[in-house]
Amino acid sequence: MEPLLKIKNLSLYIEKRGKKTKILRNISYNLYPSQTLAVVGESGSGKTLSALSIMNLLPKNAQTEGEILYKGKNLLSFSQEKMRQLRGNKISMVFQEPMTSLNPVLTIGRQISETITTHKKISRKKAIEKSANLLKRVGLSDAERRLNDYPHNFSGGMRQRVMIAISMACLPEIIIADEPTTALDVTVQAQILNLFSKLRKENEMSLILITHNMAIVSQYADFVVVFYGGMIMEKGPCEKIFASPLHPYTKALLDSLPGIGRRKIKLTTIEGMPPNFEEETGGCPFYPRCKFAFEKCAKNLPPEFEVETDRRVRCWLLTAEKCRDVRKSFDNYL
Amino acid sequence: MKPILEAKNIVKKYPLKKPNPFVKRRYFTALDNVSVSLGKKEILSVVGESGSGKTTLAKVILGLEKPQSGSIFIGGENLNLLGGPKQKNKRRKIQAVFQDPYSSLDPRMKIEDIILEPLQITGESKEKQRKILYSLLDKMSLAKSHLGKYPHEFSGGQRQRIAIARALAVNPEIIIADEPVSSLDISIQAQILNLLLELREEFNLSYIFISHDMAVVYHISDFVAVMNNGEIVESAPSKDLFENPLHPYTKILLESVPKVGEKPRNIEIKANADNASEFCKFAAQCPKYSANSCRKEILLKDIGNGHYVKCARTEGKNND
């Protein structure tokens, strides 16, 4: 099957006071139709920036290299005008903070119907009707009346649902959801995630889910991409990553998760700090915090090893005899 | 064992805006007859969704909000009956750690001043204060070189550690932690949770831990109190509550938690205004609603083993 979205060797630089810093390094992944792809990693690992580059919403001082192919066309070369036709129509995004991403001085109805009238040839009245339907689908009761309310009349969970309604307004092919449920209560979180998977099945929509909640990933994702220090450390089908994480970082991420039903006396922590982008060492960015690191890791950046089809891991532990001992201890640890 | 902190029958109401000047003022009840008790070295978690009154309870216990009725006992003494300076001395035993370490530290104060500030009221000599400061730094794995820095120079996890150091400076017995890890990354979250557990052993601390993350609550707590609409609907030892939840709301809460390796469940909470009952605030959303039992007065029931539940549909002794 042809991928709907193909990110090829994407690198991103941010220029500040004449100094160029490389934030994303050679990111590649594919998104297939009606797939849920989860992007996980710590804050500052480049998850959000990689999503923003798909939407072409990067800050002015950012420069990109590489390609983002949507149906074979490179989004990075699109003009603003062309991009505007795509945003909200074919690709839409749900931002992290529902509190700040809605316009406080416009009614909810106006904000939802705006998306529809911009992209479809449809009358204002029809668009308002459609908006009411959308609100019903995201589970807001009394939709017609609520269309005339302003964002401040809504609670956090309701605002997030409004954001989701806006993102689905034109039945896009791809929705990028950046931590859509971090600010929400668990009960609301479950409802919103179920809504996403329902919509995905009904409309054959693809979802890029950016999150750091591994439990959500295991339940909803088909494919997982693990970010660290602006690089993809491991990527593969969801079940395989959870059954046998191959990168020490993925493993540590799964271990530090408190879980119900398996109480541990002490949670495993990842010691040390997330990497600083300004100093490039040439080695693996996870090297200073890795329990299994050896000399090679400090100097040479590991390439992406293809372990199976569809599964790639950036770690020297996966190579040859030279590091068999380390490899052994890693296996025991697993 | 005697509890070191007890809150009894706390009621806190906030006045609502009057729609016009001639109607009687109405009130929003944030806490409705809430009682909790905390033993030495215990961790009591308070869970519930936003708006259920968790934070209000913390504020009342800290003395930041004055309740309409109810009293707070520290070490068996009623704070309401104690005079100013004595009450202050007792209050010093309770300290707080807040959710967002980005806004709970003054951006214009150096770390040194932030941690020393509470020490100044203790009346210790300057040298002693320094000594305490250094030992706290050591505990929080912060370096002496950090002292002259400002909060913005630190990461989220480090800031939360500074906030904890500040809370520990006056040697408290009880820490009230209001969502202390929810704004942190998972790996950092694990560090802070481990630190809190270590500190409990070292300083004989008790915690009231407020959170909406059930997995974190399961990991850390001895007792759990579930709040809904300003009431405690169920409270039990942690293990009991997770293995045998009795209140319908607790069940929904536990089922909503995503778990690694399980298929998502379809949870829908449907509100049905017809079912509203003056005796049970959850009735309108309750999947187990029945007109016969839910419209009568509901008392907190004792299931045994320290497990209490407030639901008409659960069997058990009445407790008053």
XYZ file of C-alpha atoms in Angstrom:
654
model
C 0.000 0.000 0.000
C 1.163 3.514 -0.800
C 1.763 5.687 2.246
C -0.469 8.735 2.581
C 2.279 10.769 4.156
C 5.942 10.071 3.734
C 8.508 11.952 5.770
C 11.945 11.532 4.262
C 15.180 12.611 5.972
C 13.613 15.642 7.567
C 16.066 17.896 9.392
C 15.206 21.137 11.063
C 17.409 24.041 12.151
C 16.484 26.928 14.370
C 18.535 30.084 13.998
C 18.996 32.238 17.058
C 21.356 35.215 17.270
C 23.195 34.012 14.190
C 23.689 30.570 15.649
C 22.165 27.613 13.898
C 21.016 24.709 16.050
C 19.972 21.408 14.580
C 16.758 20.335 16.291
C 15.522 17.458 14.151
C 18.004 15.058 12.619
C 17.044 12.886 9.658
C 13.529 11.988 10.634
C 11.817 9.449 8.385
C 8.509 7.703 8.803
C 5.443 6.749 6.793
C 1.789 7.148 7.587
C -0.648 4.827 5.849
C -4.364 5.386 5.286
C -6.531 4.755 8.384
C -3.481 4.091 10.539
C -2.857 5.469 14.017
C 0.750 6.430 14.422
C 1.970 7.362 17.877
C 4.898 9.699 18.387
C 6.363 9.368 21.881
C 9.258 11.004 23.670
C 10.125 13.466 26.417
C 9.334 17.141 26.227
C 11.945 18.831 24.106
C 12.592 15.762 21.993
C 11.179 17.357 18.849
C 7.772 15.680 18.716
C 5.786 18.864 18.355
C 8.207 20.490 15.913
C 8.023 17.498 13.602
C 4.236 17.810 13.640
C 4.363 21.532 13.006
C 6.606 20.988 9.999
C 3.944 18.756 8.446
C 1.459 21.604 8.848
C 4.091 24.109 7.678
C 3.467 26.190 10.780
C 7.101 26.547 11.827
C 8.502 29.693 13.396
C 10.143 32.155 10.999
C 13.679 31.345 12.122
C 13.347 27.663 11.247
C 14.920 26.037 8.205
C 14.104 22.599 6.926
C 15.889 19.999 4.856
C 14.444 16.834 3.421
C 10.979 16.035 2.172
C 7.471 15.644 3.493
C 5.528 13.899 0.758
C 1.773 14.008 0.900
C 0.370 11.860 -1.914
C 3.697 12.227 -3.652
C 3.888 16.034 -3.430
C 6.420 17.775 -1.215
C 4.604 19.882 1.358
C 7.732 21.833 2.209
C 7.797 23.331 -1.272
C 4.127 24.415 -1.171
C 3.291 28.102 -1.207
C 1.424 29.570 1.760
C -1.705 29.863 -0.386
C -1.595 26.208 -1.389
C -0.864 25.150 2.155
C -3.855 27.102 3.419
C -6.112 25.073 1.142
C -4.799 21.914 2.728
C -4.831 22.904 6.376
C -8.089 22.099 8.101
C -9.311 20.543 4.877
C -7.080 17.532 4.193
C -4.724 17.718 7.149
C -5.819 19.201 10.431
C -4.346 19.514 13.853
C -5.614 19.430 17.425
C -3.315 21.519 19.566
C -2.148 20.751 23.041
C -3.943 23.470 24.959
C -7.660 23.818 24.457
C -7.583 26.830 26.764
C -5.538 28.953 24.405
C -6.240 27.573 20.944
C -9.794 28.871 20.589
C -10.538 32.505 19.861
C -12.145 33.955 22.992
C -14.187 36.626 21.223
C -15.929 34.431 18.642
C -18.778 32.019 19.321
C -18.134 28.298 19.052
C -20.574 28.038 16.143
C -18.678 30.710 14.226
C -15.350 29.013 14.819
C -16.523 25.611 13.620
C -18.480 26.886 10.624
C -15.557 29.111 9.600
C -13.505 26.028 8.779
C -16.336 24.595 6.692
C -17.154 27.748 4.719
C -13.475 28.361 3.972
C -12.981 25.018 2.287
C -16.367 23.978 0.962
C -18.834 25.748 -1.265
C -21.652 25.840 1.182
C -23.953 28.501 2.618
C -23.410 29.954 6.063
C -26.700 28.531 7.290
C -25.888 25.024 6.108
C -22.477 25.288 7.701
C -24.031 26.195 11.042
C -26.333 23.172 10.808
C -23.339 21.018 10.058
C -21.505 22.462 13.054
C -24.377 21.486 15.331
C -24.135 17.939 14.005
C -20.427 17.880 14.629
C -20.901 19.017 18.209
C -23.414 16.224 18.736
C -20.944 13.708 17.396
C -18.256 14.757 19.815
C -20.761 14.213 22.590
C -21.858 17.696 23.590
C -25.480 17.742 24.624
C -27.779 20.572 23.632
C -25.622 21.369 20.588
C -27.844 23.966 18.860
C -27.944 26.206 21.902
C -24.275 25.809 22.689
C -23.287 27.057 19.221
C -23.951 30.575 20.451
C -21.758 30.200 23.510
C -18.238 31.551 23.820
C -15.190 29.451 24.767
C -15.245 30.726 28.355
C -18.631 29.066 28.856
C -17.028 25.676 28.311
C -14.926 23.514 30.579
C -11.504 22.216 29.515
C -12.857 18.870 28.348
C -15.643 20.514 26.374
C -13.242 22.950 24.721
C -11.035 20.070 23.683
C -14.092 18.440 22.103
C -14.829 21.655 20.266
C -11.244 21.611 18.962
C -11.767 18.048 17.793
C -15.042 19.026 16.137
C -13.188 21.788 14.265
C -10.446 19.411 13.208
C -12.973 16.952 11.773
C -15.220 19.565 10.196
C -14.051 18.892 6.627
C -13.453 15.155 7.122
C -9.686 15.425 6.678
C -7.496 12.523 5.678
C -4.997 13.145 8.438
C -5.535 14.485 11.939
C -2.479 15.378 13.994
C -3.370 15.357 17.677
C -0.681 16.905 19.875
C -1.203 15.647 23.427
C -4.962 15.892 22.992
C -5.807 14.569 26.431
C -2.998 15.674 28.764
C -5.094 18.424 30.315
C -8.160 16.246 30.779
C -9.572 13.949 33.445
C -9.296 10.211 32.858
C -13.008 9.732 32.257
C -13.073 12.470 29.612
C -9.783 11.205 28.186
C -11.274 7.767 27.593
C -14.296 9.263 25.867
C -12.202 11.448 23.560
C -9.850 8.645 22.558
C -12.766 6.362 21.823
C -14.288 9.093 19.724
C -11.077 9.331 17.696
C -10.945 5.618 17.021
C -14.602 5.582 16.046
C -14.090 8.425 13.586
C -11.011 6.768 12.219
C -12.930 3.627 11.361
C -15.956 5.467 9.956
C -14.095 7.980 7.814
C -10.897 6.097 7.005
C -8.909 8.834 8.575
C -5.283 8.578 9.679
C -4.223 9.823 13.056
C -0.842 11.016 14.272
C -1.059 10.865 18.032
C 1.634 12.755 19.901
C 1.750 11.766 23.541
C 3.978 10.681 26.368
C 1.407 8.385 27.917
C 2.603 4.900 26.997
C -0.619 3.255 28.153
C -2.622 5.260 25.639
C -0.118 4.354 22.945
C -0.442 0.652 23.671
C -4.208 0.834 23.442
C -4.760 2.981 20.400
C -1.701 2.993 18.155
C -0.816 0.726 15.240
C 2.692 2.030 14.755
C 5.041 3.724 17.221
C 7.863 6.186 16.629
C 10.110 6.925 19.611
C 11.831 10.320 19.618
C 14.885 11.237 21.638
C 17.044 14.308 21.217
C 15.493 15.179 17.866
C 16.079 11.734 16.414
C 14.026 8.624 15.935
C 15.473 5.982 18.231
C 13.101 3.172 17.486
C 10.130 2.666 15.277
C 7.934 -0.315 14.657
C 4.503 -1.875 14.993
C 2.933 -1.175 18.367
C 2.611 -4.752 19.667
C 6.222 -5.532 18.821
C 7.575 -2.441 20.550
C 5.645 -3.222 23.709
C 6.457 -6.916 23.638
C 10.181 -6.480 23.053
C 11.570 -2.954 23.165
C 15.020 -3.045 21.578
C 16.366 0.398 22.355
C 17.442 1.007 25.971
C 15.538 4.303 25.933
C 12.261 2.687 24.914
C 12.812 0.084 27.574
C 13.467 2.717 30.237
C 10.414 4.684 29.142
C 8.219 1.626 29.600
C 9.806 0.829 32.944
C 9.313 4.236 34.484
C 5.585 3.961 33.980
C 3.650 3.307 37.177
C 0.944 0.745 36.492
C -2.111 -0.464 38.330
C -1.810 -4.062 39.410
C 1.958 -4.249 39.430
C 3.142 -2.245 42.378
C 6.862 -1.818 42.530
C 8.771 -0.596 45.535
C 10.745 1.731 43.366
C 10.072 3.011 39.901
C 12.931 2.787 37.455
C 14.125 6.236 36.570
C 16.166 7.493 33.666
C 19.037 9.250 35.370
C 20.488 12.456 33.998
C 19.059 15.173 31.850
C 17.593 15.322 28.351
C 20.248 16.321 25.804
C 21.214 19.847 24.994
C 20.857 20.563 21.289
C 23.552 23.175 21.220
C 26.457 20.858 21.868
C 26.695 18.193 19.267
C 28.886 15.336 20.409
C 28.795 13.224 17.307
C 27.817 10.236 19.401
C 24.473 8.791 20.347
C 22.354 11.460 22.078
C 21.204 8.944 24.690
C 24.786 7.941 25.519
C 25.155 9.927 28.799
C 22.022 8.356 30.287
C 22.301 4.868 28.852
C 22.998 1.936 31.159
C 24.510 -0.122 28.367
C 26.693 2.466 26.715
C 30.273 1.615 25.682
C 33.118 3.516 23.992
C 31.694 3.397 20.515
C 28.474 5.120 21.624
C 30.326 8.249 22.720
C 31.979 8.908 19.380
C 29.837 7.451 16.658
C 26.209 8.014 15.973
C 24.546 4.651 15.389
C 22.666 4.286 12.098
C 19.131 2.965 11.915
C 19.447 -0.814 11.879
C 16.659 -2.645 10.176
C 15.761 -5.427 12.586
C 12.706 -6.671 10.779
C 10.699 -5.205 7.962
C 9.052 -2.136 9.370
C 11.154 -2.128 12.474
C 14.211 0.065 12.842
C 16.357 0.756 15.862
C 19.159 3.277 16.250
C 21.493 1.588 18.697
C 24.968 0.068 18.565
C 23.865 -2.760 20.831
C 22.274 -4.392 17.851
C 25.562 -4.846 16.033
C 27.941 -7.664 15.766
C 30.182 -9.750 17.918
C 32.328 -6.947 19.153
C 29.704 -6.004 21.663
C 28.349 -9.417 22.408
C 28.961 -9.063 26.125
C 27.027 -5.869 26.418
C 24.360 -7.351 24.276
C 24.150 -10.284 26.633
C 23.653 -8.141 29.691
C 20.989 -6.222 27.846
C 19.141 -9.434 27.028
C 19.289 -10.537 30.640
C 17.963 -7.173 31.651
C 15.065 -7.540 29.276
C -2.903 4.685 66.144
C -3.893 8.294 66.671
C -4.160 10.294 63.474
C -1.851 13.288 63.248
C -4.221 15.196 61.007
C -7.965 15.089 61.011
C -10.465 17.184 59.106
C -13.980 16.791 60.404
C -17.196 17.640 58.584
C -15.728 20.401 56.477
C -18.256 22.466 54.556
C -17.061 25.081 52.100
C -19.459 27.095 49.990
C -18.703 29.782 47.452
C -21.274 32.496 46.758
C -22.564 32.570 43.187
C -23.246 35.753 41.270
C -26.813 36.982 41.692
C -28.707 37.122 38.401
C -30.518 40.220 39.758
C -30.328 42.110 43.054
C -33.694 40.940 44.361
C -33.179 37.207 44.541
C -31.585 35.377 47.396
C -27.918 34.634 46.901
C -27.174 31.038 45.954
C -24.097 29.085 46.853
C -21.917 26.531 45.159
C -20.981 23.783 47.582
C -17.375 22.879 46.929
C -17.025 20.652 49.984
C -20.031 18.989 51.518
C -19.362 17.491 54.915
C -15.964 16.084 54.085
C -13.926 14.253 56.710
C -10.477 12.761 56.292
C -7.878 11.517 58.691
C -4.212 10.857 58.205
C -1.982 8.713 60.391
C 1.744 9.045 60.917
C 3.794 8.075 57.861
C 0.678 7.420 55.869
C -0.026 8.532 52.361
C -3.613 9.439 51.677
C -4.478 10.060 48.060
C -7.449 12.164 47.105
C -8.693 11.440 43.595
C -11.531 12.746 41.485
C -12.078 14.824 38.384
C -11.518 18.535 38.115
C -14.169 20.446 39.988
C -14.735 17.671 42.514
C -13.238 19.699 45.359
C -9.818 18.052 45.748
C -7.879 21.285 45.674
C -10.418 23.108 47.864
C -9.911 20.427 50.489
C -6.159 20.986 50.327
C -6.629 24.731 50.651
C -8.898 24.358 53.668
C -6.427 22.058 55.411
C -3.593 24.473 54.667
C -5.641 27.330 56.077
C -5.709 29.190 52.765
C -9.503 29.060 52.681
C -11.822 29.398 55.650
C -14.544 26.759 55.731
C -18.126 27.639 56.708
C -18.132 24.863 59.248
C -16.036 21.937 60.356
C -12.761 21.739 62.170
C -9.197 20.639 61.626
C -7.204 18.770 64.222
C -3.448 18.524 64.197
C -2.040 16.077 66.712
C -5.435 15.976 68.422
C -5.734 19.740 68.888
C -8.514 21.687 67.254
C -6.995 24.536 65.256
C -10.129 26.666 65.591
C -9.738 26.759 69.361
C -6.077 27.682 69.349
C -4.995 31.306 69.564
C -2.921 33.099 66.924
C 0.689 32.221 67.706
C -0.132 28.707 68.848
C -2.145 28.072 65.750
C 0.730 29.370 63.631
C 3.082 26.939 65.298
C 0.760 24.069 64.522
C 0.224 25.188 60.965
C 3.952 25.100 60.388
C 3.679 21.328 60.594
C 1.758 21.294 57.322
C 3.515 22.362 54.150
C 2.513 22.296 50.514
C 3.968 21.294 47.156
C 1.984 22.544 44.190
C 1.302 21.240 40.734
C 3.160 23.620 38.537
C 6.747 24.267 39.614
C 6.956 26.954 36.912
C 4.528 29.219 38.714
C 4.979 28.221 42.345
C 8.545 29.568 42.533
C 9.129 33.318 42.464
C 11.020 33.987 39.211
C 12.899 36.910 40.749
C 14.306 35.060 43.733
C 17.479 33.021 43.752
C 17.198 29.401 44.810
C 19.101 30.245 47.967
C 16.519 32.851 48.980
C 13.602 30.622 48.042
C 14.700 27.850 50.378
C 15.947 30.206 53.125
C 12.778 32.296 53.251
C 10.679 29.864 55.311
C 13.706 29.222 57.571
C 13.805 32.836 58.690
C 10.687 32.447 60.807
C 12.086 29.493 62.690
C 14.312 31.710 64.826
C 17.361 29.559 64.193
C 20.768 31.175 63.984
C 22.080 32.135 60.564
C 24.670 29.360 60.676
C 22.081 26.742 61.547
C 19.898 27.952 58.692
C 22.806 27.543 56.277
C 23.416 24.072 57.574
C 19.809 23.088 56.982
C 19.962 24.643 53.533
C 22.995 22.589 52.536
C 21.611 19.360 53.876
C 18.357 19.933 51.978
C 20.275 20.614 48.775
C 22.126 17.390 49.244
C 18.908 15.429 49.756
C 17.407 16.866 46.592
C 20.600 16.104 44.613
C 21.103 19.758 43.801
C 24.594 21.266 43.819
C 25.840 24.229 45.842
C 26.545 25.981 42.565
C 22.792 26.041 41.955
C 22.186 28.368 44.885
C 22.832 31.600 43.017
C 20.647 30.662 40.069
C 17.080 31.656 39.284
C 14.164 29.246 38.752
C 14.100 29.694 34.966
C 17.527 28.105 34.720
C 16.205 24.758 35.925
C 14.259 21.953 34.319
C 10.777 20.965 35.514
C 11.992 18.092 37.660
C 14.666 20.229 39.337
C 12.160 22.977 40.038
C 9.805 20.512 41.650
C 12.716 19.395 43.831
C 13.375 22.997 44.842
C 9.697 23.335 45.760
C 9.968 20.178 47.874
C 13.119 21.490 49.567
C 11.299 24.698 50.427
C 8.419 22.723 51.931
C 10.806 20.609 54.012
C 12.783 23.582 55.321
C 10.638 24.148 58.423
C 10.642 20.481 59.327
C 6.972 19.675 58.721
C 5.148 16.491 59.631
C 2.614 16.630 56.846
C 3.091 17.521 53.198
C 0.118 18.351 51.052
C 1.074 17.622 47.476
C -1.429 18.933 44.960
C -0.794 17.125 41.663
C 2.984 17.290 42.173
C 3.879 15.148 39.170
C 1.156 15.793 36.619
C 3.073 18.480 34.752
C 6.247 16.396 34.476
C 7.520 13.891 31.912
C 7.199 10.229 32.850
C 10.884 9.640 33.493
C 11.062 12.747 35.715
C 7.746 11.788 37.305
C 9.285 8.517 38.445
C 12.234 10.389 39.990
C 9.974 12.687 42.011
C 7.723 9.833 43.173
C 10.764 7.861 44.352
C 12.057 10.956 46.115
C 8.757 11.506 47.927
C 8.774 7.900 49.150
C 12.387 8.164 50.319
C 11.692 11.388 52.181
C 8.790 9.795 53.973
C 11.124 7.199 55.480
C 13.777 9.707 56.328
C 11.692 12.454 57.918
C 8.669 10.416 59.058
C 6.429 12.445 56.808
C 2.763 11.932 56.079
C 1.338 12.996 52.745
C -1.973 14.048 51.406
C -1.467 13.372 47.745
C -3.903 14.894 45.310
C -3.928 13.466 41.835
C -6.111 12.384 38.984
C -3.639 9.829 37.674
C -4.845 6.516 39.062
C -1.639 4.673 38.199
C 0.430 7.112 40.241
C -2.068 6.878 43.095
C -1.886 3.114 43.031
C 1.866 3.234 43.185
C 2.216 5.647 46.064
C -0.727 5.535 48.467
C -1.794 3.650 51.584
C -5.316 5.034 51.602
C -7.410 6.495 48.839
C -10.399 8.823 49.074
C -12.503 9.271 45.946
C -14.253 12.604 45.586
C -17.162 13.504 43.380
C -19.111 16.751 43.440
C -17.660 17.889 46.738
C -18.249 14.661 48.607
C -16.096 11.710 49.468
C -18.021 8.875 47.873
C -15.644 6.084 48.754
C -12.551 5.687 50.879
C -10.525 2.581 51.501
C -7.024 1.193 51.878
C -5.380 1.480 48.488
C -5.271 -2.239 47.710
C -8.924 -2.690 48.640
C -10.083 0.177 46.526
C -8.292 -0.960 43.397
C -9.281 -4.604 43.787
C -12.795 -4.107 44.982
C -14.230 -0.728 44.008
C -17.823 -0.422 45.209
C -19.107 2.975 44.238
C -20.245 3.234 40.598
C -18.167 6.384 40.163
C -15.001 4.682 41.395
C -15.660 1.859 38.969
C -15.988 4.255 36.056
C -12.850 6.058 37.160
C -10.819 2.851 37.276
C -12.162 1.567 33.994
C -11.243 4.793 32.243
C -7.551 4.422 33.026
C -5.695 3.271 29.931
C -3.633 0.172 30.657
C -0.692 -1.224 28.742
C -1.660 -4.276 26.747
C -5.405 -4.018 27.119
C -8.009 -3.166 24.539
C -9.695 0.155 25.206
C -13.120 -0.048 26.788
C -16.035 1.919 25.609
C -16.987 4.231 28.401
C -19.769 6.685 28.046
C -21.151 8.720 30.840
C -24.651 9.758 30.007
C -26.226 12.376 32.164
C -29.934 11.920 32.701
C -31.412 14.958 34.405
C -34.583 13.021 35.357
C -32.561 10.856 37.688
C -31.240 13.765 39.743
C -31.689 13.158 43.420
C -31.134 15.521 46.301
C -29.506 12.750 48.273
C -26.997 11.463 45.759
C -25.166 13.969 43.594
C -23.956 11.274 41.243
C -27.455 9.901 40.587
C -27.913 11.759 37.311
C -24.848 10.092 35.776
C -25.066 6.800 37.604
C -25.439 3.671 35.478
C -26.886 1.814 38.451
C -29.559 4.352 39.299
C -32.809 3.053 40.746
C -35.638 5.327 41.780
C -36.466 3.294 44.878
C -33.187 3.426 46.702
C -31.425 6.493 45.345
C -34.052 8.973 46.428
C -33.680 8.263 50.119
C -31.149 9.578 52.529
C -27.794 7.882 51.979
C -25.363 7.332 54.797
C -21.721 6.459 54.630
C -21.562 2.684 54.908
C -18.836 0.715 56.609
C -17.875 -2.308 54.540
C -15.238 -3.343 57.036
C -11.465 -3.157 56.843
C -11.547 0.609 56.746
C -13.544 0.624 53.534
C -16.336 3.205 53.445
C -18.736 3.899 50.645
C -21.584 6.317 50.167
C -24.013 4.641 47.826
C -27.550 3.465 48.373
C -27.001 0.451 46.164
C -24.164 -1.053 48.181
C -24.729 -3.487 50.993
C -23.115 -2.740 54.316
C -23.567 -1.423 57.818
C -24.671 2.145 58.167
C -22.167 4.337 59.836
C -22.736 7.723 61.329
